[in-house]
PDB file of C-alpha atoms in Angstrom:
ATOM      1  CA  UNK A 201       1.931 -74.845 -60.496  1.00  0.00           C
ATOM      2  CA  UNK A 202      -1.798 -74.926 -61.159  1.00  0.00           C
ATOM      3  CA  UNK A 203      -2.167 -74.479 -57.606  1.00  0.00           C
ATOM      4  CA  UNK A 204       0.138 -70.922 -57.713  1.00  0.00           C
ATOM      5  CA  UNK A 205      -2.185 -70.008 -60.471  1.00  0.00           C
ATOM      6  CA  UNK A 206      -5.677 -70.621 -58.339  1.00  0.00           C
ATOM      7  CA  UNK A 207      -4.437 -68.866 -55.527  1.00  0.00           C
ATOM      8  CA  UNK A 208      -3.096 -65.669 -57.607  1.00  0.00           C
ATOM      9  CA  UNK A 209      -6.509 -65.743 -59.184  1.00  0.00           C
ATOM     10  CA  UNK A 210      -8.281 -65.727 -55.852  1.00  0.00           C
ATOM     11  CA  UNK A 211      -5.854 -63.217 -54.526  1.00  0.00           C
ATOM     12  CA  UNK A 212      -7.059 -60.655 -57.582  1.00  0.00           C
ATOM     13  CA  UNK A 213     -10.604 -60.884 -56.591  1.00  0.00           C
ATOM     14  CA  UNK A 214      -9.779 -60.587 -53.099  1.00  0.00           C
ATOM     15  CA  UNK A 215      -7.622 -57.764 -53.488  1.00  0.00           C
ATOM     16  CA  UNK A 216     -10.190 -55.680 -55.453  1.00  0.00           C
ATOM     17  CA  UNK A 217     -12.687 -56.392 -52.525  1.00  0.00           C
ATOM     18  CA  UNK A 218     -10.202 -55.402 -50.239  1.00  0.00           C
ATOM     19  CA  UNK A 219      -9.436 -52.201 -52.066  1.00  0.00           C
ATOM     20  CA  UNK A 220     -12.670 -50.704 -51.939  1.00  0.00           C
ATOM     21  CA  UNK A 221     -13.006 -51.079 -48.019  1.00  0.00           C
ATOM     22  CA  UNK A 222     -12.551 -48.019 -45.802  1.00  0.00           C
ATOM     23  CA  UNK A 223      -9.477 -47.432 -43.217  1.00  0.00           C
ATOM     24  CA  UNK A 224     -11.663 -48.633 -40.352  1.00  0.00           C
ATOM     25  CA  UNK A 225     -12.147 -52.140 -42.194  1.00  0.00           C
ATOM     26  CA  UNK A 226      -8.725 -52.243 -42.877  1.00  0.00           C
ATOM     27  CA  UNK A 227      -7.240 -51.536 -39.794  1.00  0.00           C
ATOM     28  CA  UNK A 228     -10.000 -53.799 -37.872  1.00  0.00           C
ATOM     29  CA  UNK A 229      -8.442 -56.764 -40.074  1.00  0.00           C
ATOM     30  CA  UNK A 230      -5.018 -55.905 -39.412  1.00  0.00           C
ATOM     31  CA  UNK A 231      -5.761 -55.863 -36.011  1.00  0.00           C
ATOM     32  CA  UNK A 232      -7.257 -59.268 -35.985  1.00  0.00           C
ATOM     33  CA  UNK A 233      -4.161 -60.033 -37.654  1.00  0.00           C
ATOM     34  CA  UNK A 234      -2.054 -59.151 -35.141  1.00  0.00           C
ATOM     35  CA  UNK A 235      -3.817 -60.226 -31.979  1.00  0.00           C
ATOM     36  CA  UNK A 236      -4.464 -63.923 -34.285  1.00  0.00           C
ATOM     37  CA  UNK A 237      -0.086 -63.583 -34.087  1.00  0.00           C
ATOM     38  CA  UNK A 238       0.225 -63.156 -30.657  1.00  0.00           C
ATOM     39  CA  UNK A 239      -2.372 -65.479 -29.444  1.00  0.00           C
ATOM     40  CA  UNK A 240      -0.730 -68.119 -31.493  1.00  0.00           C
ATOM     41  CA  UNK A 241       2.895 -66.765 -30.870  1.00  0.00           C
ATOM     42  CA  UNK A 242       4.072 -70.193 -28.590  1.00  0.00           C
ATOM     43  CA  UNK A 243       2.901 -72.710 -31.190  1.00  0.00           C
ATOM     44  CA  UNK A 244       4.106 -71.360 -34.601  1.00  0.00           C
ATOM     45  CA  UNK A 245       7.518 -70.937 -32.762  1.00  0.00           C
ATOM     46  CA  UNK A 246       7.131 -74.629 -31.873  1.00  0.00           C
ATOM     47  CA  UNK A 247       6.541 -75.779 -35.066  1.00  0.00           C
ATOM     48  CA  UNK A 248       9.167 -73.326 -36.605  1.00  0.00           C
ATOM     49  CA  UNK A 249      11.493 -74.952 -34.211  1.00  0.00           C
ATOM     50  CA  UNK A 250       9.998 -78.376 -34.974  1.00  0.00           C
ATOM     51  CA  UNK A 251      10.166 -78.073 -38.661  1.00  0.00           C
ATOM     52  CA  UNK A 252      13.631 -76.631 -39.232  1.00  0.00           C
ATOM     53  CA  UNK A 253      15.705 -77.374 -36.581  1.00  0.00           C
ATOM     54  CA  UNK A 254      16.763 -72.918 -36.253  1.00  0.00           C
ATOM     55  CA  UNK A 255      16.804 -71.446 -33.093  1.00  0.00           C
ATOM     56  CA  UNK A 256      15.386 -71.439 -29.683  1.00  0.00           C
ATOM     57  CA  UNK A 257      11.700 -71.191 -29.388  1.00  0.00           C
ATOM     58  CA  UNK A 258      11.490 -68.536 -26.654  1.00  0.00           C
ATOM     59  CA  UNK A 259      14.028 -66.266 -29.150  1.00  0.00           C
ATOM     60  CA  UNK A 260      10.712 -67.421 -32.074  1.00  0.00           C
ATOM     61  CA  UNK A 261       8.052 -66.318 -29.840  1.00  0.00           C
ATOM     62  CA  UNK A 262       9.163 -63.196 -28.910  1.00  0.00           C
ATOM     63  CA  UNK A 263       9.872 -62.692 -32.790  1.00  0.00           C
ATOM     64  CA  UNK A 264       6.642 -63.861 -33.586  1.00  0.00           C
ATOM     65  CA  UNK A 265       5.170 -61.210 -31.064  1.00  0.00           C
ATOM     66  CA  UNK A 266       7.038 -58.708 -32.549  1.00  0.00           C
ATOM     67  CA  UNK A 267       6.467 -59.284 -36.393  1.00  0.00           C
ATOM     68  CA  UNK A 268       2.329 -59.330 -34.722  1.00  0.00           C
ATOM     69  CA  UNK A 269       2.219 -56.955 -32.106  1.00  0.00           C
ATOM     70  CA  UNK A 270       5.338 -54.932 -32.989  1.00  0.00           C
ATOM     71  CA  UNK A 271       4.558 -54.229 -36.618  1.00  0.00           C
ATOM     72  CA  UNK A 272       0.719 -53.069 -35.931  1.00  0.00           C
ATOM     73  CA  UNK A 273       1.624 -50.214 -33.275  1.00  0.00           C
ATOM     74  CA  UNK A 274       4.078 -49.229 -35.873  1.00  0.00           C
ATOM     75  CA  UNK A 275       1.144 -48.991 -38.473  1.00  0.00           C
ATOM     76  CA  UNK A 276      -1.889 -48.861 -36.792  1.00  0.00           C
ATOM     77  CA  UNK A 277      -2.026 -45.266 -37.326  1.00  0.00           C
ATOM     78  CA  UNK A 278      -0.817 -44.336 -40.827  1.00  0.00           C
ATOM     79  CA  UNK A 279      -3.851 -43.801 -42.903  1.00  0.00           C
ATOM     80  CA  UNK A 280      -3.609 -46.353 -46.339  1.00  0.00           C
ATOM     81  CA  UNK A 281      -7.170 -45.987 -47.962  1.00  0.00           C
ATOM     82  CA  UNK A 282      -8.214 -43.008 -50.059  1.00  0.00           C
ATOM     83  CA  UNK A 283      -6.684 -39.543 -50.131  1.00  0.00           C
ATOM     84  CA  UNK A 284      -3.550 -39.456 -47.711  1.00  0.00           C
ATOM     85  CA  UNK A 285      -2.736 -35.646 -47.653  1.00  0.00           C
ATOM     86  CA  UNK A 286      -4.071 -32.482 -49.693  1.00  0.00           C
ATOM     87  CA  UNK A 287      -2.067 -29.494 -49.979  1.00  0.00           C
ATOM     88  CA  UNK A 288      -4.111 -26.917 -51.598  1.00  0.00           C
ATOM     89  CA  UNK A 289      -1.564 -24.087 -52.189  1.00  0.00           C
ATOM     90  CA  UNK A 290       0.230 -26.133 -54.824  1.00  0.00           C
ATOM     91  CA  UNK A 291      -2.971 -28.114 -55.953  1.00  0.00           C
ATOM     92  CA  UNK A 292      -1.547 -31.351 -55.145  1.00  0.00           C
ATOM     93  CA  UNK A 293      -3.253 -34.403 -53.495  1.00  0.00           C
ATOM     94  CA  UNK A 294      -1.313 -37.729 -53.163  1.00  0.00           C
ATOM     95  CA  UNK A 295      -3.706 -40.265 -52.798  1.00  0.00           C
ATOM     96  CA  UNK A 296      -3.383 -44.467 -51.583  1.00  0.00           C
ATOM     97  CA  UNK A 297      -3.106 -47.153 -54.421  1.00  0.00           C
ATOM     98  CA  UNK A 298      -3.029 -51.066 -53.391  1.00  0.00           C
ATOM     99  CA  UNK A 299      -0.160 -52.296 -55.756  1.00  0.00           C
ATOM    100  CA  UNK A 300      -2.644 -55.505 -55.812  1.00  0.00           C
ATOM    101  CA  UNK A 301      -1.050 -58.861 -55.605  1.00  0.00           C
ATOM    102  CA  UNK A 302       2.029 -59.422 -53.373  1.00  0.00           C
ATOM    103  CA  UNK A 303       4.109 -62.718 -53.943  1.00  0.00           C
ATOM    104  CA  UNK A 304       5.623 -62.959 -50.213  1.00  0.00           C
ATOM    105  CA  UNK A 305       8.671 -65.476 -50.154  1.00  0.00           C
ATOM    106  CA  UNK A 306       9.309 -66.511 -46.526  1.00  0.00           C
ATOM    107  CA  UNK A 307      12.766 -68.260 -45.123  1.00  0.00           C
ATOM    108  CA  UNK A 308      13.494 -70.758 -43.154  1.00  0.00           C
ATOM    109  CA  UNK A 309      15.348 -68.647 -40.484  1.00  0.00           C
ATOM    110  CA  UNK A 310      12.117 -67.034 -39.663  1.00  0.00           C
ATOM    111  CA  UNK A 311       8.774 -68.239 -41.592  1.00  0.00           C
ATOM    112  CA  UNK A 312       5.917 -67.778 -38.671  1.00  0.00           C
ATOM    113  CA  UNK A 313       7.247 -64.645 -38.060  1.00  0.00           C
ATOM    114  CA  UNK A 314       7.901 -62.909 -41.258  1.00  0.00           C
ATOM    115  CA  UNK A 315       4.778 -64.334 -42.448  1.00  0.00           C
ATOM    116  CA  UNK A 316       3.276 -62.588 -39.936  1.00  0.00           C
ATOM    117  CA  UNK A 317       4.288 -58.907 -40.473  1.00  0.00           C
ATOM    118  CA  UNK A 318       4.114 -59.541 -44.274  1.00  0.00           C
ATOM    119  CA  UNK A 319       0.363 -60.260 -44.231  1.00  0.00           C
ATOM    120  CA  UNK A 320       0.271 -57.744 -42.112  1.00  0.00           C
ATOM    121  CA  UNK A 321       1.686 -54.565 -43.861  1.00  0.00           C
ATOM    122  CA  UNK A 322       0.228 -56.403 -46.957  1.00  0.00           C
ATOM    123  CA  UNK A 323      -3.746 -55.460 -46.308  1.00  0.00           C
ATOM    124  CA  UNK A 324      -2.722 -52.329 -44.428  1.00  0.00           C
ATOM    125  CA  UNK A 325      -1.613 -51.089 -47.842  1.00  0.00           C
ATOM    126  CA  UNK A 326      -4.582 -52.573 -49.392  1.00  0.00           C
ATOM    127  CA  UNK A 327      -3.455 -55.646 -50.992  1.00  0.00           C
ATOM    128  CA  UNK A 328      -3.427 -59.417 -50.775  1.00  0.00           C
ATOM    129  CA  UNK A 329      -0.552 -61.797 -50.267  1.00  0.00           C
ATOM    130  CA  UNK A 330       0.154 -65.323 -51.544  1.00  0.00           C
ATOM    131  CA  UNK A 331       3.102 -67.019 -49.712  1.00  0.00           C
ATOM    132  CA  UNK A 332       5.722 -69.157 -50.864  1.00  0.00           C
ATOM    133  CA  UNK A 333       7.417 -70.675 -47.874  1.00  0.00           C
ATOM    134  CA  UNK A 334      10.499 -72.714 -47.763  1.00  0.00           C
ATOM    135  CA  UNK A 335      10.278 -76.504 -48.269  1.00  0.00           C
ATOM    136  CA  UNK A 336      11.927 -77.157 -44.955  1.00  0.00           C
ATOM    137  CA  UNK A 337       9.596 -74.624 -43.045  1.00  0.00           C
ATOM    138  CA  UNK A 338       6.089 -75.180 -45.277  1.00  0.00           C
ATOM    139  CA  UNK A 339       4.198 -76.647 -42.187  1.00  0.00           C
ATOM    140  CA  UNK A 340       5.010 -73.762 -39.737  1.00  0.00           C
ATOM    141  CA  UNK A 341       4.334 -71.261 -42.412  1.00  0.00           C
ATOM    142  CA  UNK A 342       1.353 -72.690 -44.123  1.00  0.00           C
ATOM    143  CA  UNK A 343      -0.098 -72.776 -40.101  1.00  0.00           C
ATOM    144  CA  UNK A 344       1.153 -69.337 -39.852  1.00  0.00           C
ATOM    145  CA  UNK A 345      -0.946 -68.527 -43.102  1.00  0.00           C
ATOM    146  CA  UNK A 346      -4.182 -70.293 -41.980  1.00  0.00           C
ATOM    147  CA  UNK A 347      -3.830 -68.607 -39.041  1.00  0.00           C
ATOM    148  CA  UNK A 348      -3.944 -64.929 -40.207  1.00  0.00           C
ATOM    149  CA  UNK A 349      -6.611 -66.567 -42.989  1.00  0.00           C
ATOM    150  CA  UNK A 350      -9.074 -67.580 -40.472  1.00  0.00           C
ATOM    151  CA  UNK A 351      -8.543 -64.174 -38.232  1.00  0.00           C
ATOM    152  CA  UNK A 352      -9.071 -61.868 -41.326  1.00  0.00           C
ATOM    153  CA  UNK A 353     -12.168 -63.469 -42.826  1.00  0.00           C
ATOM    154  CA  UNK A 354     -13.565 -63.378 -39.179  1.00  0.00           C
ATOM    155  CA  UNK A 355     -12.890 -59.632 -39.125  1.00  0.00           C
ATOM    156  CA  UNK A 356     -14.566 -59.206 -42.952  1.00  0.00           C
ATOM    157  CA  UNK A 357     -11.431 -59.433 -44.931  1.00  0.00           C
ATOM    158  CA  UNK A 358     -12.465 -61.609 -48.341  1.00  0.00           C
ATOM    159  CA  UNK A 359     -11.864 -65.053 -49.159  1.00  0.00           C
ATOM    160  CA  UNK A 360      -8.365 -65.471 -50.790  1.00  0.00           C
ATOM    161  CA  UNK A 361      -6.473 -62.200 -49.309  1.00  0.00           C
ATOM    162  CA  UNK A 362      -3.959 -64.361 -47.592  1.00  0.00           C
ATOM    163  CA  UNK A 363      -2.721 -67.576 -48.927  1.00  0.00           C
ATOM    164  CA  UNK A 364      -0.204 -70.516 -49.257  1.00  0.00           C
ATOM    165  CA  UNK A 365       1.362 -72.924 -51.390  1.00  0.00           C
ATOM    166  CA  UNK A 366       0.792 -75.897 -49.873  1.00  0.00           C
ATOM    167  CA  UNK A 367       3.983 -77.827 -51.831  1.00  0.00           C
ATOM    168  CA  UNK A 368       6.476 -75.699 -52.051  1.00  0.00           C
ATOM    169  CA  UNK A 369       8.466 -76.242 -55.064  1.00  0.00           C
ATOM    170  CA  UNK A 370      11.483 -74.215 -57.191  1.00  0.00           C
ATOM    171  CA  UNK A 371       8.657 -74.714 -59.635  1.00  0.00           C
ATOM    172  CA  UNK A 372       5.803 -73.415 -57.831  1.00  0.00           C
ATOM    173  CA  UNK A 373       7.959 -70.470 -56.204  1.00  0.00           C
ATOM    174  CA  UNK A 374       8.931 -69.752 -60.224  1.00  0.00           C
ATOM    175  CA  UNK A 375       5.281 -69.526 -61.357  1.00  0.00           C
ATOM    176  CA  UNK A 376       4.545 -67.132 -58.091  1.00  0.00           C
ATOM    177  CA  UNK A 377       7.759 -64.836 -59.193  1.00  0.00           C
ATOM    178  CA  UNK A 378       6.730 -64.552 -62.720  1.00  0.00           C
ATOM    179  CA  UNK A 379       2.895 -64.666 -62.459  1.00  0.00           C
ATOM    180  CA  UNK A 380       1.315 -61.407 -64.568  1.00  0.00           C
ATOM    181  CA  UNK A 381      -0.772 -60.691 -61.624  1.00  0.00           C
ATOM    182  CA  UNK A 382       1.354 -60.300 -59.241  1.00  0.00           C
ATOM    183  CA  UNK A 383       2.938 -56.672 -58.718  1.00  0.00           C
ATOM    184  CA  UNK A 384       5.570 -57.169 -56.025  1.00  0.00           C
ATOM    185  CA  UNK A 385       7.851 -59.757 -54.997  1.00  0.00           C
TER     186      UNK A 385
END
């Protein structure tokens, strides 16, 4: 549990870093997201396969591709940071706000993959997720995490944006869930 409160606390700091870069940092760290997904597509759906026992690894790479690849043509575009539309007639301007910390629970059916499109639409809308994987998939998605970790720091996302309980536990998930500074489950 101490651990799920160490990585919320570096996923605040992160997050408030991450919320005062512009679109074009944003999307150039969802991008390295992405490609980081696809390049490593064949080996999280080994070790997906590998860890739980679910499915056929060609079905997990293409899902893998898709919840990388996929998921950022579908958002590449949509604008995130700042003011998002202005309509001056009725004096109305709706403007982007991160929620802040996102507490992403992953299954064992698919945990490279949805961890993949959850970091992913996670710092497109400006905020940082910690993940809390299944016990019987924690290798492939921890891997999945360090992955995505070691692509967005490269592309000048903070430390701590993306993150994973290393022992998942029905306590540590608990303390994620019910953590103050986390906004969304």
């Amino acid at each position: 549990m101490q651990e799920v409160r160490e990585l919320v606390e570096a996923a605040k700091e992160a997050q408030k870093e991450l919320a005062n870069m512009s679109q074009s940092q944003v999307d150039h760290i969802v991008r390295a997201i992405a490609d980081a997904g696809v390049r490593n597509a064949r080996r999280l759906a080994e070790m997906a396969h590998e860890d739980t026992g679910f499915g056929k690894v060609e079905d997990k790479i293409i899902k893998n591709i898709f919840g990388s690849r996929g998921v950022y043509e579908y958002v590449k575009d949509m604008k995130t940071v700042g003011e998002l539309e202005r309509d001056e007639e009725k004096k109305v301007r709706t403007i982007a706000v991160p929620v802040g910390v996102i507490a992403g629970l992953v299954p064992s059916t698919n945990p490279t993959s949805t961890a993949l499109y959850k970091a992913e639409i996670a710092i497109k809308a400006g905020n940082a997720i910690v993940f809390s994987p299944h016990p019987s998939a924690a290798k492939c998605t921890l891997k999945a995490a360090e992955v995505m970790r070691d692509a967005a720091l490269a592309a000048g996302a903070p430390e701590g944006v993306i993150s994973c309980i290393t022992m998942p536990t029905m306590g540590a998930t608990n303390e994620l869930m019910h953590c103050r500074e986390v906004s969304v489950i």
